[in-house]
Tab-separated table of C-alpha atoms and ligand atoms in Angstrom:
chain	number	residue	atom	x	y	z
A	14	UNK	CA	-48.357	-56.752	71.271
A	15	UNK	CA	-45.801	-59.342	69.715
A	16	UNK	CA	-43.459	-56.977	69.005
A	17	UNK	CA	-43.646	-55.783	72.768
A	18	UNK	CA	-44.135	-59.271	73.696
A	19	UNK	CA	-41.094	-60.277	71.735
A	20	UNK	CA	-38.726	-56.981	72.860
A	21	UNK	CA	-39.897	-57.551	76.844
A	22	UNK	CA	-38.048	-61.435	76.806
A	23	UNK	CA	-35.815	-60.515	74.234
A	24	UNK	CA	-34.054	-57.902	75.886
A	25	UNK	CA	-34.210	-58.834	79.745
A	26	UNK	CA	-37.375	-56.563	80.516
A	27	UNK	CA	-40.344	-60.015	81.235
A	28	UNK	CA	-39.875	-63.824	81.432
A	29	UNK	CA	-42.653	-65.680	81.643
A	30	UNK	CA	-42.375	-67.377	85.694
A	31	UNK	CA	-40.497	-71.107	85.857
A	32	UNK	CA	-39.939	-70.795	82.780
A	33	UNK	CA	-37.622	-74.230	82.316
A	34	UNK	CA	-40.959	-75.539	83.585
A	35	UNK	CA	-43.272	-74.375	81.343
A	36	UNK	CA	-44.417	-71.636	83.555
A	37	UNK	CA	-47.633	-71.617	85.778
A	38	UNK	CA	-50.023	-69.314	84.036
A	39	UNK	CA	-50.643	-65.826	84.976
A	40	UNK	CA	-47.168	-66.080	87.348
A	41	UNK	CA	-44.539	-63.470	84.965
A	42	UNK	CA	-40.710	-62.801	86.512
A	43	UNK	CA	-39.008	-59.203	85.913
A	44	UNK	CA	-35.582	-59.595	83.969
A	45	UNK	CA	-32.352	-57.233	84.634
A	46	UNK	CA	-34.014	-54.435	82.318
A	47	UNK	CA	-37.374	-54.948	84.576
A	48	UNK	CA	-36.587	-54.318	87.722
A	49	UNK	CA	-35.041	-51.109	86.990
A	50	UNK	CA	-38.160	-49.839	84.925
A	51	UNK	CA	-40.343	-50.951	87.855
A	52	UNK	CA	-38.191	-49.869	90.665
A	53	UNK	CA	-38.044	-46.312	88.940
A	54	UNK	CA	-41.971	-46.581	88.711
A	55	UNK	CA	-42.502	-47.257	92.103
A	56	UNK	CA	-39.759	-44.108	92.679
A	57	UNK	CA	-41.778	-41.266	90.841
A	58	UNK	CA	-45.148	-42.836	92.234
A	59	UNK	CA	-43.320	-42.443	95.893
A	60	UNK	CA	-42.019	-39.408	94.641
A	61	UNK	CA	-45.640	-37.199	93.982
A	62	UNK	CA	-47.394	-39.057	96.765
A	63	UNK	CA	-45.381	-39.503	99.439
A	64	UNK	CA	-42.371	-37.257	99.744
A	65	UNK	CA	-44.291	-34.259	97.698
A	66	UNK	CA	-46.711	-33.797	100.470
A	67	UNK	CA	-46.814	-32.936	103.806
A	68	UNK	CA	-49.935	-35.331	104.720
A	69	UNK	CA	-48.959	-38.286	103.433
A	70	UNK	CA	-46.731	-40.946	105.129
A	71	UNK	CA	-45.890	-44.481	104.186
A	72	UNK	CA	-46.083	-47.976	105.335
A	73	UNK	CA	-45.075	-51.835	104.216
A	74	UNK	CA	-47.271	-53.611	106.122
A	75	UNK	CA	-47.086	-57.915	106.344
A	76	UNK	CA	-48.840	-60.118	103.749
A	77	UNK	CA	-49.753	-62.264	105.621
A	78	UNK	CA	-52.197	-61.181	108.190
A	79	UNK	CA	-54.503	-62.369	110.781
A	80	UNK	CA	-57.089	-64.159	108.678
A	81	UNK	CA	-60.183	-62.029	110.594
A	82	UNK	CA	-59.122	-59.210	108.823
A	83	UNK	CA	-60.502	-60.717	105.485
A	84	UNK	CA	-64.197	-61.922	106.970
A	85	UNK	CA	-63.873	-58.279	108.774
A	86	UNK	CA	-63.056	-56.621	105.055
A	87	UNK	CA	-65.880	-58.399	103.602
A	88	UNK	CA	-62.984	-60.303	101.271
A	89	UNK	CA	-63.821	-63.966	102.241
A	90	UNK	CA	-68.191	-63.343	101.747
A	91	UNK	CA	-67.617	-61.367	98.309
A	92	UNK	CA	-63.846	-60.979	96.886
A	93	UNK	CA	-65.568	-63.723	94.317
A	94	UNK	CA	-66.215	-63.600	90.339
A	95	UNK	CA	-69.008	-65.453	88.792
A	96	UNK	CA	-67.366	-68.709	87.256
A	97	UNK	CA	-68.656	-70.686	84.750
A	98	UNK	CA	-67.642	-73.987	83.050
A	99	UNK	CA	-68.357	-75.234	79.842
A	100	UNK	CA	-69.891	-78.811	79.545
A	101	UNK	CA	-68.295	-79.829	76.870
A	102	UNK	CA	-64.668	-78.884	76.957
A	103	UNK	CA	-64.813	-78.836	80.586
A	104	UNK	CA	-63.168	-75.224	80.148
A	105	UNK	CA	-63.240	-72.233	82.851
A	106	UNK	CA	-64.200	-68.762	82.669
A	107	UNK	CA	-65.524	-65.559	84.371
A	108	UNK	CA	-69.362	-65.461	83.181
A	109	UNK	CA	-68.683	-61.345	82.985
A	110	UNK	CA	-65.505	-61.890	80.111
A	111	UNK	CA	-67.904	-64.174	77.641
A	112	UNK	CA	-68.365	-63.099	74.804
A	113	UNK	CA	-72.481	-61.765	74.070
A	114	UNK	CA	-73.091	-64.704	72.186
A	115	UNK	CA	-71.912	-67.116	75.008
A	116	UNK	CA	-70.247	-69.453	72.692
A	117	UNK	CA	-67.318	-71.214	74.042
A	118	UNK	CA	-63.982	-69.799	73.039
A	119	UNK	CA	-62.250	-73.287	73.509
A	120	UNK	CA	-65.000	-75.728	71.354
A	121	UNK	CA	-67.464	-73.003	70.759
A	122	UNK	CA	-70.383	-74.893	71.926
A	123	UNK	CA	-73.069	-73.103	74.500
A	124	UNK	CA	-73.405	-75.293	77.370
A	125	UNK	CA	-72.877	-74.312	80.822
A	126	UNK	CA	-72.649	-74.437	83.902
A	127	UNK	CA	-74.689	-72.173	86.214
A	128	UNK	CA	-72.065	-69.419	87.217
A	129	UNK	CA	-71.235	-69.961	90.789
A	130	UNK	CA	-69.149	-67.328	93.154
A	131	UNK	CA	-65.011	-68.172	93.222
A	132	UNK	CA	-63.136	-66.461	95.818
A	133	UNK	CA	-60.084	-65.175	94.342
A	134	UNK	CA	-57.890	-65.315	97.466
A	135	UNK	CA	-54.843	-67.513	98.164
A	136	UNK	CA	-54.835	-69.996	101.300
A	137	UNK	CA	-52.667	-70.839	103.165
A	138	UNK	CA	-51.863	-71.402	106.848
A	139	UNK	CA	-49.908	-70.534	109.816
A	140	UNK	CA	-47.501	-73.199	111.290
A	141	UNK	CA	-47.451	-76.718	111.502
A	142	UNK	CA	-51.472	-77.473	111.054
A	143	UNK	CA	-53.311	-77.295	108.459
A	144	UNK	CA	-57.180	-76.348	109.847
A	145	UNK	CA	-59.649	-74.824	110.157
A	146	UNK	CA	-58.166	-72.535	112.981
A	147	UNK	CA	-54.994	-72.261	111.043
A	148	UNK	CA	-56.264	-70.740	107.938
A	149	UNK	CA	-55.475	-67.548	106.131
A	150	UNK	CA	-54.319	-65.659	103.208
A	151	UNK	CA	-52.562	-64.398	100.732
A	152	UNK	CA	-53.351	-59.986	100.904
A	153	UNK	CA	-56.133	-59.866	97.607
A	154	UNK	CA	-55.330	-55.669	98.245
A	155	UNK	CA	-52.513	-54.060	100.298
A	156	UNK	CA	-55.003	-51.361	101.359
A	157	UNK	CA	-56.142	-53.711	104.703
A	158	UNK	CA	-52.785	-53.421	106.011
A	159	UNK	CA	-53.314	-49.705	106.208
A	160	UNK	CA	-56.779	-49.910	108.062
A	161	UNK	CA	-55.035	-51.878	110.427
A	162	UNK	CA	-53.068	-49.346	111.201
A	163	UNK	CA	-54.629	-46.405	111.505
A	164	UNK	CA	-54.838	-46.341	114.967
A	165	UNK	CA	-50.857	-46.882	114.832
A	166	UNK	CA	-50.328	-43.802	112.671
A	167	UNK	CA	-52.172	-41.210	114.331
A	168	UNK	CA	-50.688	-42.773	117.912
A	169	UNK	CA	-46.996	-42.072	116.375
A	170	UNK	CA	-47.164	-39.468	113.594
A	171	UNK	CA	-49.432	-36.325	114.601
A	172	UNK	CA	-51.267	-36.613	111.529
A	173	UNK	CA	-53.935	-34.214	110.793
A	174	UNK	CA	-56.987	-34.876	108.558
A	175	UNK	CA	-57.334	-35.322	105.722
A	176	UNK	CA	-54.204	-37.174	105.543
A	177	UNK	CA	-53.154	-40.259	104.104
A	178	UNK	CA	-51.417	-43.297	104.462
A	179	UNK	CA	-49.727	-44.950	101.297
A	180	UNK	CA	-47.801	-48.169	100.335
A	181	UNK	CA	-46.173	-50.644	97.527
A	182	UNK	CA	-45.934	-54.222	97.807
A	183	UNK	CA	-47.394	-57.649	96.835
A	184	UNK	CA	-50.861	-58.679	95.746
A	185	UNK	CA	-52.060	-61.951	95.206
A	186	UNK	CA	-55.560	-63.276	93.262
A	187	UNK	CA	-56.256	-65.901	91.951
A	188	UNK	CA	-57.699	-64.360	88.989
A	189	UNK	CA	-59.901	-67.313	87.125
A	190	UNK	CA	-58.635	-66.213	83.726
A	191	UNK	CA	-55.341	-64.468	83.529
A	192	UNK	CA	-53.573	-63.290	79.794
A	193	UNK	CA	-52.861	-60.777	77.902
A	194	UNK	CA	-49.192	-60.190	79.686
A	195	UNK	CA	-48.964	-58.228	82.723
A	196	UNK	CA	-52.428	-57.155	82.147
A	197	UNK	CA	-53.493	-60.116	84.466
A	198	UNK	CA	-51.863	-62.113	86.568
A	199	UNK	CA	-52.247	-64.003	89.742
A	200	UNK	CA	-49.684	-62.437	91.736
A	201	UNK	CA	-48.192	-58.326	91.090
A	202	UNK	CA	-46.883	-55.295	92.971
A	203	UNK	CA	-50.166	-53.152	93.964
A	204	UNK	CA	-49.301	-48.908	94.532
A	205	UNK	CA	-52.400	-48.082	97.223
A	206	UNK	CA	-53.114	-44.234	98.857
A	207	UNK	CA	-55.518	-44.804	101.644
A	208	UNK	CA	-56.443	-41.056	102.197
A	209	UNK	CA	-58.738	-40.004	105.507
A	210	UNK	CA	-60.739	-37.004	104.747
A	211	UNK	CA	-63.661	-35.985	106.308
A	212	UNK	CA	-67.148	-37.375	105.181
A	213	UNK	CA	-68.403	-34.051	103.779
A	214	UNK	CA	-65.263	-33.407	101.627
A	215	UNK	CA	-65.020	-36.618	100.244
A	216	UNK	CA	-66.465	-36.281	97.085
A	217	UNK	CA	-64.357	-33.375	96.418
A	218	UNK	CA	-61.403	-35.040	97.536
A	219	UNK	CA	-62.391	-37.717	95.047
A	220	UNK	CA	-62.352	-34.898	92.634
A	221	UNK	CA	-59.196	-33.708	93.359
A	222	UNK	CA	-57.395	-37.268	93.329
A	223	UNK	CA	-58.918	-38.399	89.774
A	224	UNK	CA	-57.246	-35.072	88.565
A	225	UNK	CA	-53.764	-35.594	90.570
A	226	UNK	CA	-53.688	-39.047	89.253
A	227	UNK	CA	-54.513	-38.243	85.762
A	228	UNK	CA	-51.896	-35.484	85.206
A	229	UNK	CA	-49.213	-37.724	87.105
A	230	UNK	CA	-49.893	-39.997	84.188
A	231	UNK	CA	-49.168	-37.247	81.735
A	232	UNK	CA	-46.151	-36.314	83.249
A	233	UNK	CA	-44.642	-39.447	82.673
A	234	UNK	CA	-45.559	-39.463	78.861
A	235	UNK	CA	-48.612	-41.252	78.029
A	236	UNK	CA	-50.523	-40.359	75.260
A	237	UNK	CA	-52.953	-37.963	76.643
A	238	UNK	CA	-55.392	-39.553	73.639
A	239	UNK	CA	-54.343	-42.890	75.003
A	240	UNK	CA	-56.096	-41.519	78.741
A	241	UNK	CA	-59.314	-41.646	79.595
A	242	UNK	CA	-62.037	-41.529	82.584
A	243	UNK	CA	-64.553	-44.363	83.039
A	244	UNK	CA	-67.559	-43.972	86.001
A	245	UNK	CA	-68.017	-47.684	87.565
A	246	UNK	CA	-72.172	-48.423	86.574
A	247	UNK	CA	-74.079	-49.668	90.586
A	248	UNK	CA	-73.373	-53.241	89.173
A	249	UNK	CA	-69.755	-52.688	88.866
A	250	UNK	CA	-68.731	-51.966	92.153
A	251	UNK	CA	-66.239	-54.330	94.995
A	252	UNK	CA	-68.308	-54.253	98.080
A	253	UNK	CA	-66.764	-51.819	99.844
A	254	UNK	CA	-67.130	-48.483	97.144
A	255	UNK	CA	-70.216	-46.256	96.632
A	256	UNK	CA	-67.833	-44.350	93.231
A	257	UNK	CA	-65.543	-45.757	91.744
A	258	UNK	CA	-64.187	-44.451	88.497
A	259	UNK	CA	-61.099	-45.921	86.385
A	260	UNK	CA	-58.533	-44.239	85.037
A	261	UNK	CA	-58.752	-46.506	81.743
A	262	UNK	CA	-55.858	-46.767	79.106
A	263	UNK	CA	-56.310	-47.573	75.522
A	264	UNK	CA	-55.126	-51.191	75.414
A	265	UNK	CA	-53.896	-52.597	71.796
A	266	UNK	CA	-55.529	-55.996	72.398
A	267	UNK	CA	-58.919	-55.449	74.266
A	268	UNK	CA	-59.758	-51.831	73.643
A	269	UNK	CA	-60.316	-49.030	76.908
A	270	UNK	CA	-59.523	-50.853	79.947
A	271	UNK	CA	-58.758	-50.644	83.619
A	272	UNK	CA	-54.907	-49.048	84.256
A	273	UNK	CA	-55.887	-47.382	88.179
A	274	UNK	CA	-58.762	-47.404	90.438
A	275	UNK	CA	-59.947	-44.566	92.489
A	276	UNK	CA	-62.842	-45.953	94.796
A	277	UNK	CA	-65.116	-43.842	97.877
A	278	UNK	CA	-64.120	-46.529	100.461
A	279	UNK	CA	-66.541	-44.248	102.919
A	280	UNK	CA	-66.002	-45.035	106.370
A	281	UNK	CA	-66.908	-48.655	105.440
A	282	UNK	CA	-63.533	-50.367	106.040
A	283	UNK	CA	-62.686	-48.208	109.928
A	284	UNK	CA	-66.083	-49.227	110.871
A	285	UNK	CA	-66.015	-53.052	110.162
A	286	UNK	CA	-62.520	-53.736	112.023
A	287	UNK	CA	-63.113	-50.914	114.973
A	288	UNK	CA	-67.135	-53.295	115.163
A	289	UNK	CA	-64.560	-56.651	114.882
A	290	UNK	CA	-62.102	-55.867	116.709
A	291	UNK	CA	-63.478	-53.703	119.586
A	292	UNK	CA	-60.617	-50.835	119.190
A	293	UNK	CA	-61.428	-47.693	118.641
A	294	UNK	CA	-60.479	-46.525	115.286
A	295	UNK	CA	-61.872	-42.505	115.837
A	296	UNK	CA	-60.374	-40.454	114.529
A	297	UNK	CA	-61.044	-36.827	117.589
A	298	UNK	CA	-61.039	-33.540	115.260
A	299	UNK	CA	-59.440	-30.883	117.942
A	300	UNK	CA	-61.801	-28.326	115.958
A	301	UNK	CA	-64.792	-29.617	116.807
A	302	UNK	CA	-64.149	-31.437	119.850
A	303	UNK	CA	-65.371	-34.494	118.552
A	304	UNK	CA	-64.720	-37.901	117.515
A	305	UNK	CA	-65.252	-38.947	113.349
A	306	UNK	CA	-64.583	-41.588	111.750
A	307	UNK	CA	-63.178	-40.336	108.722
A	308	UNK	CA	-63.829	-41.291	105.314
A	309	UNK	CA	-61.168	-43.057	102.547
A	310	UNK	CA	-60.365	-41.819	99.099
A	311	UNK	CA	-58.432	-44.407	97.401
A	312	UNK	CA	-55.966	-44.328	94.128
A	313	UNK	CA	-54.284	-47.671	93.585
A	314	UNK	CA	-52.396	-49.041	90.470
A	315	UNK	CA	-51.014	-51.950	90.016
A	316	UNK	CA	-46.874	-51.287	89.168
A	317	UNK	CA	-47.306	-54.183	86.256
A	318	UNK	CA	-50.185	-52.724	84.135
A	319	UNK	CA	-48.593	-48.950	84.549
A	320	UNK	CA	-45.511	-50.933	83.055
A	321	UNK	CA	-47.183	-52.486	80.701
A	322	UNK	CA	-49.165	-49.573	79.090
A	323	UNK	CA	-45.582	-47.295	79.523
A	324	UNK	CA	-43.915	-50.132	77.139
A	325	UNK	CA	-47.216	-49.998	74.785
A	326	UNK	CA	-46.911	-46.080	74.677
A	327	UNK	CA	-43.478	-45.379	74.385
A	328	UNK	CA	-42.925	-48.161	71.807
A	329	UNK	CA	-42.068	-46.321	68.367
A	330	UNK	CA	-40.585	-47.804	64.973
A	331	UNK	CA	-39.550	-45.470	62.650
A	332	UNK	CA	-37.621	-44.340	59.791
A	333	UNK	CA	-34.032	-43.738	60.758
A	334	UNK	CA	-30.305	-43.858	58.470
A	335	UNK	CA	-28.106	-45.966	59.806
A	336	UNK	CA	-24.581	-44.420	61.367
A	337	UNK	CA	-22.717	-46.760	58.545
A	338	UNK	CA	-23.944	-45.838	55.342
A	339	UNK	CA	-26.834	-43.105	55.532
A	340	UNK	CA	-29.781	-45.539	54.287
A	341	UNK	CA	-33.141	-45.534	55.943
A	342	UNK	CA	-34.166	-48.336	57.983
A	343	UNK	CA	-36.171	-49.436	60.246
A	344	UNK	CA	-35.318	-48.470	64.577
A	345	UNK	CA	-37.636	-49.256	67.195
A	346	UNK	CA	-37.266	-46.849	69.533
A	347	UNK	CA	-38.744	-47.414	73.561
A	348	UNK	CA	-39.861	-43.279	74.078
A	349	UNK	CA	-39.497	-43.980	78.035
A	350	UNK	CA	-39.296	-40.563	80.069
A	351	UNK	CA	-35.678	-40.373	81.209
A	352	UNK	CA	-37.165	-40.900	84.259
A	353	UNK	CA	-37.917	-44.290	84.315
A	354	UNK	CA	-35.457	-45.515	82.022
A	355	UNK	CA	-33.998	-48.849	83.391
A	356	UNK	CA	-30.494	-47.544	82.129
A	357	UNK	CA	-29.789	-43.937	81.959
A	358	UNK	CA	-26.060	-43.790	79.993
A	359	UNK	CA	-24.049	-46.009	77.823
A	360	UNK	CA	-20.487	-45.463	77.523
A	361	UNK	CA	-19.433	-46.764	74.249
A	362	UNK	CA	-15.691	-46.900	72.340
A	363	UNK	CA	-15.753	-45.987	69.114
A	364	UNK	CA	-13.599	-49.048	68.408
A	365	UNK	CA	-11.613	-51.425	70.771
A	366	UNK	CA	-9.094	-49.602	70.993
A	367	UNK	CA	-7.086	-49.454	74.388
A	368	UNK	CA	-6.495	-45.544	74.702
A	369	UNK	CA	-10.478	-45.073	73.856
A	370	UNK	CA	-11.214	-47.922	76.002
A	371	UNK	CA	-8.915	-46.509	78.849
A	372	UNK	CA	-11.308	-43.339	78.315
A	373	UNK	CA	-14.597	-45.054	78.130
A	374	UNK	CA	-14.023	-46.827	81.267
A	375	UNK	CA	-13.093	-43.749	83.107
A	376	UNK	CA	-16.209	-42.008	82.417
A	377	UNK	CA	-18.155	-45.012	83.170
A	378	UNK	CA	-16.669	-45.760	86.460
A	379	UNK	CA	-17.465	-41.880	87.110
A	380	UNK	CA	-21.241	-42.088	85.979
A	381	UNK	CA	-22.675	-45.493	87.750
A	382	UNK	CA	-22.055	-43.168	90.814
A	383	UNK	CA	-24.901	-41.756	90.426
A	384	UNK	CA	-27.258	-43.713	87.664
A	385	UNK	CA	-27.639	-47.103	86.039
A	386	UNK	CA	-25.375	-47.238	83.046
A	387	UNK	CA	-23.963	-49.945	80.296
A	388	UNK	CA	-20.652	-50.033	79.057
A	389	UNK	CA	-20.272	-51.530	75.806
A	390	UNK	CA	-17.501	-52.447	73.365
A	391	UNK	CA	-18.882	-54.969	71.124
A	392	UNK	CA	-20.149	-54.800	66.920
A	393	UNK	CA	-20.501	-51.551	65.337
A	394	UNK	CA	-21.566	-48.313	66.947
A	395	UNK	CA	-24.280	-48.366	64.703
A	396	UNK	CA	-25.952	-51.440	66.116
A	397	UNK	CA	-24.625	-50.507	70.266
A	398	UNK	CA	-26.995	-47.498	69.173
A	399	UNK	CA	-29.984	-49.593	68.121
A	400	UNK	CA	-29.362	-51.321	70.455
A	401	UNK	CA	-29.932	-49.164	73.477
A	402	UNK	CA	-32.507	-47.058	71.151
A	403	UNK	CA	-34.822	-50.279	71.722
A	404	UNK	CA	-34.187	-50.253	75.995
A	405	UNK	CA	-35.372	-46.907	76.235
A	406	UNK	CA	-31.099	-45.435	77.067
A	407	UNK	CA	-32.125	-41.888	76.962
A	408	UNK	CA	-28.249	-40.895	76.515
A	409	UNK	CA	-25.096	-42.544	74.418
A	410	UNK	CA	-21.591	-41.606	75.406
A	411	UNK	CA	-19.198	-41.975	72.106
A	412	UNK	CA	-15.907	-42.155	72.766
A	413	UNK	CA	-13.830	-41.170	69.297
A	414	UNK	CA	-9.956	-40.407	68.291
A	415	UNK	CA	-10.837	-36.873	68.978
A	416	UNK	CA	-11.434	-37.734	72.516
A	417	UNK	CA	-7.511	-37.799	72.959
A	418	UNK	CA	-7.506	-34.714	72.393
A	419	UNK	CA	-10.012	-32.127	72.942
A	420	UNK	CA	-10.943	-34.314	76.058
A	421	UNK	CA	-14.209	-34.610	74.504
A	422	UNK	CA	-17.050	-37.128	74.236
A	423	UNK	CA	-20.035	-37.216	71.360
A	424	UNK	CA	-23.642	-37.338	73.785
A	425	UNK	CA	-25.998	-38.874	71.306
A	426	UNK	CA	-29.606	-38.656	72.666
A	427	UNK	CA	-32.241	-41.556	71.883
A	428	UNK	CA	-35.583	-39.642	70.042
A	429	UNK	CA	-33.702	-36.635	68.023
A	430	UNK	CA	-30.665	-38.202	67.455
A	431	UNK	CA	-28.813	-35.313	66.953
A	432	UNK	CA	-25.367	-35.616	68.947
A	433	UNK	CA	-23.418	-33.239	70.922
A	434	UNK	CA	-19.862	-32.108	71.888
A	435	UNK	CA	-19.815	-32.505	75.708
A	436	UNK	CA	-16.360	-31.537	77.684
A	437	UNK	CA	-15.989	-34.794	79.488
A	438	UNK	CA	-15.607	-33.793	83.323
A	439	UNK	CA	-18.640	-31.505	82.393
A	440	UNK	CA	-21.031	-35.089	82.124
A	441	UNK	CA	-22.417	-36.127	85.169
A	442	UNK	CA	-23.668	-32.300	85.301
A	443	UNK	CA	-24.888	-32.144	82.158
A	444	UNK	CA	-26.983	-35.725	83.088
A	445	UNK	CA	-27.948	-34.233	86.015
A	446	UNK	CA	-30.248	-31.253	84.357
A	447	UNK	CA	-31.205	-33.714	81.395
A	448	UNK	CA	-32.592	-36.410	83.966
A	449	UNK	CA	-33.711	-33.657	87.075
A	450	UNK	CA	-37.908	-33.590	86.679
A	451	UNK	CA	-40.280	-35.853	84.788
B	20	GAP	N1	-57.629	-52.237	97.087
B	20	GAP	C1	-57.821	-51.672	95.928
B	20	GAP	C2	-57.752	-52.711	94.284
B	20	GAP	O1	-57.591	-53.177	94.984
B	20	GAP	P1	-58.808	-52.550	92.111
B	20	GAP	O2	-59.498	-52.266	90.763
B	20	GAP	O3	-59.109	-54.232	92.597
B	20	GAP	O4	-58.349	-52.417	93.588
B	20	GAP	C3	-56.461	-52.058	91.838
B	20	GAP	O5	-56.840	-53.380	91.600
B	20	GAP	C4	-55.134	-52.576	90.254
B	20	GAP	O6	-54.264	-53.286	90.596
B	20	GAP	C5	-55.704	-52.042	88.999
B	20	GAP	O7	-56.292	-51.059	88.639
B	20	GAP	C6	-55.003	-52.356	88.430
B	20	GAP	O8	-54.218	-51.898	88.149
B	20	GAP	C7	-54.225	-53.845	89.462
B	20	GAP	N2	-54.946	-55.107	89.397
B	20	GAP	C8	-55.657	-55.959	89.906
B	20	GAP	N3	-55.845	-56.764	89.677
B	20	GAP	C9	-54.931	-57.000	89.073
B	20	GAP	C10	-54.446	-58.678	87.933
B	20	GAP	N4	-55.220	-59.316	88.326
B	20	GAP	N5	-53.188	-58.479	87.395
B	20	GAP	C11	-52.741	-57.384	87.682
B	20	GAP	N6	-53.003	-55.365	88.103
B	20	GAP	C12	-53.901	-56.032	88.550
């Protein structure tokens, strides 16, 4: 895990938030490569959930919502974790994360305050007056933005049950304890689907989404043995859910733990909002000519948590001959699915020769129209390959002196390190073919 954290910082994936001011607990910034990786994860999710389906539409609702939303949804009342404080060193913890022995992880004493419920929502105010009436919250989930727009979507999109509304956006939770890098943070992006369906088929749809979501993780290259399902116990479920199954990942720092949650939220949210807003949030079924309040199946996953699982899973150290001497050395490779890699192609002139750099820059100009690319002429070719391996770049294009005669370049594959000679005017199509599907 230390190596993953170090690589993430060193290579510009993830930086501690506000680092020059000693950071801010549980807050991280995405660096130049991190933002590309996150964008690719979001694109892959959107493609799978929205673009490739006839019955799912997208939405982007505001982070700030009328405060009544959070009263109606039950978050003001119930979105809380049990907080305890060590009476000796005054450190605060989430009660259910303490070791079984209940000794304070900081000072070793066993003297705790009684648990009290600590609400995880960040408060803020709308407008210049800081009084109770202007108070609202930063959203802890994007789902409520979907529920309050349910009527707008039915009225405008001619959707027919079952259908889904998907959204990607920031969520904020004032977690009592953060940690394990991106695993538990206080500000994070979420990818959420609310799949509205008939109450009678909700259980079957739940199972459908379980399989769909697991298949997605596998299609992106997460190892099968690193993933499993886990059904929640009755006392673990969120206040709105009657059934929850996690897709768990086998994290190196804690063992099995949640990567994605799938919940059956029933008609809880729509009924609550209909009751408290006085608006009709039912669906008229043309076939039965009856109004119903749909049930909701919700797969929900954090972008950062997914990014962490992907980096951990892809991180590989292996013996490899160096380009210069042919001796074995350890190379670090991020074996990311190429569609997710922040940089798709690195263009490298073999040496800094005017004729070679001219061709390399032309190839770079051409390829960057379609792909995230990088041009690098600094250092030995072996070191430049290693650098690209470490950030997961699937293809390196090398321009050498033969290129001057045969109008071809060498393309090196990240994982096999095999090299292929390809005509310059065919590279674009070659990359296109390679990256067309995960
Ligand atoms: N609307 C459903 C919902 O919010 P959740 O299980 O609380 O469900 C969904 O959160 C997903 O968001 C989790 O599976 C996890 O991937 C991510 N997530 C939740 N809390 C997080 C945190 N503090 N830091 C990073 N990711 C988090």
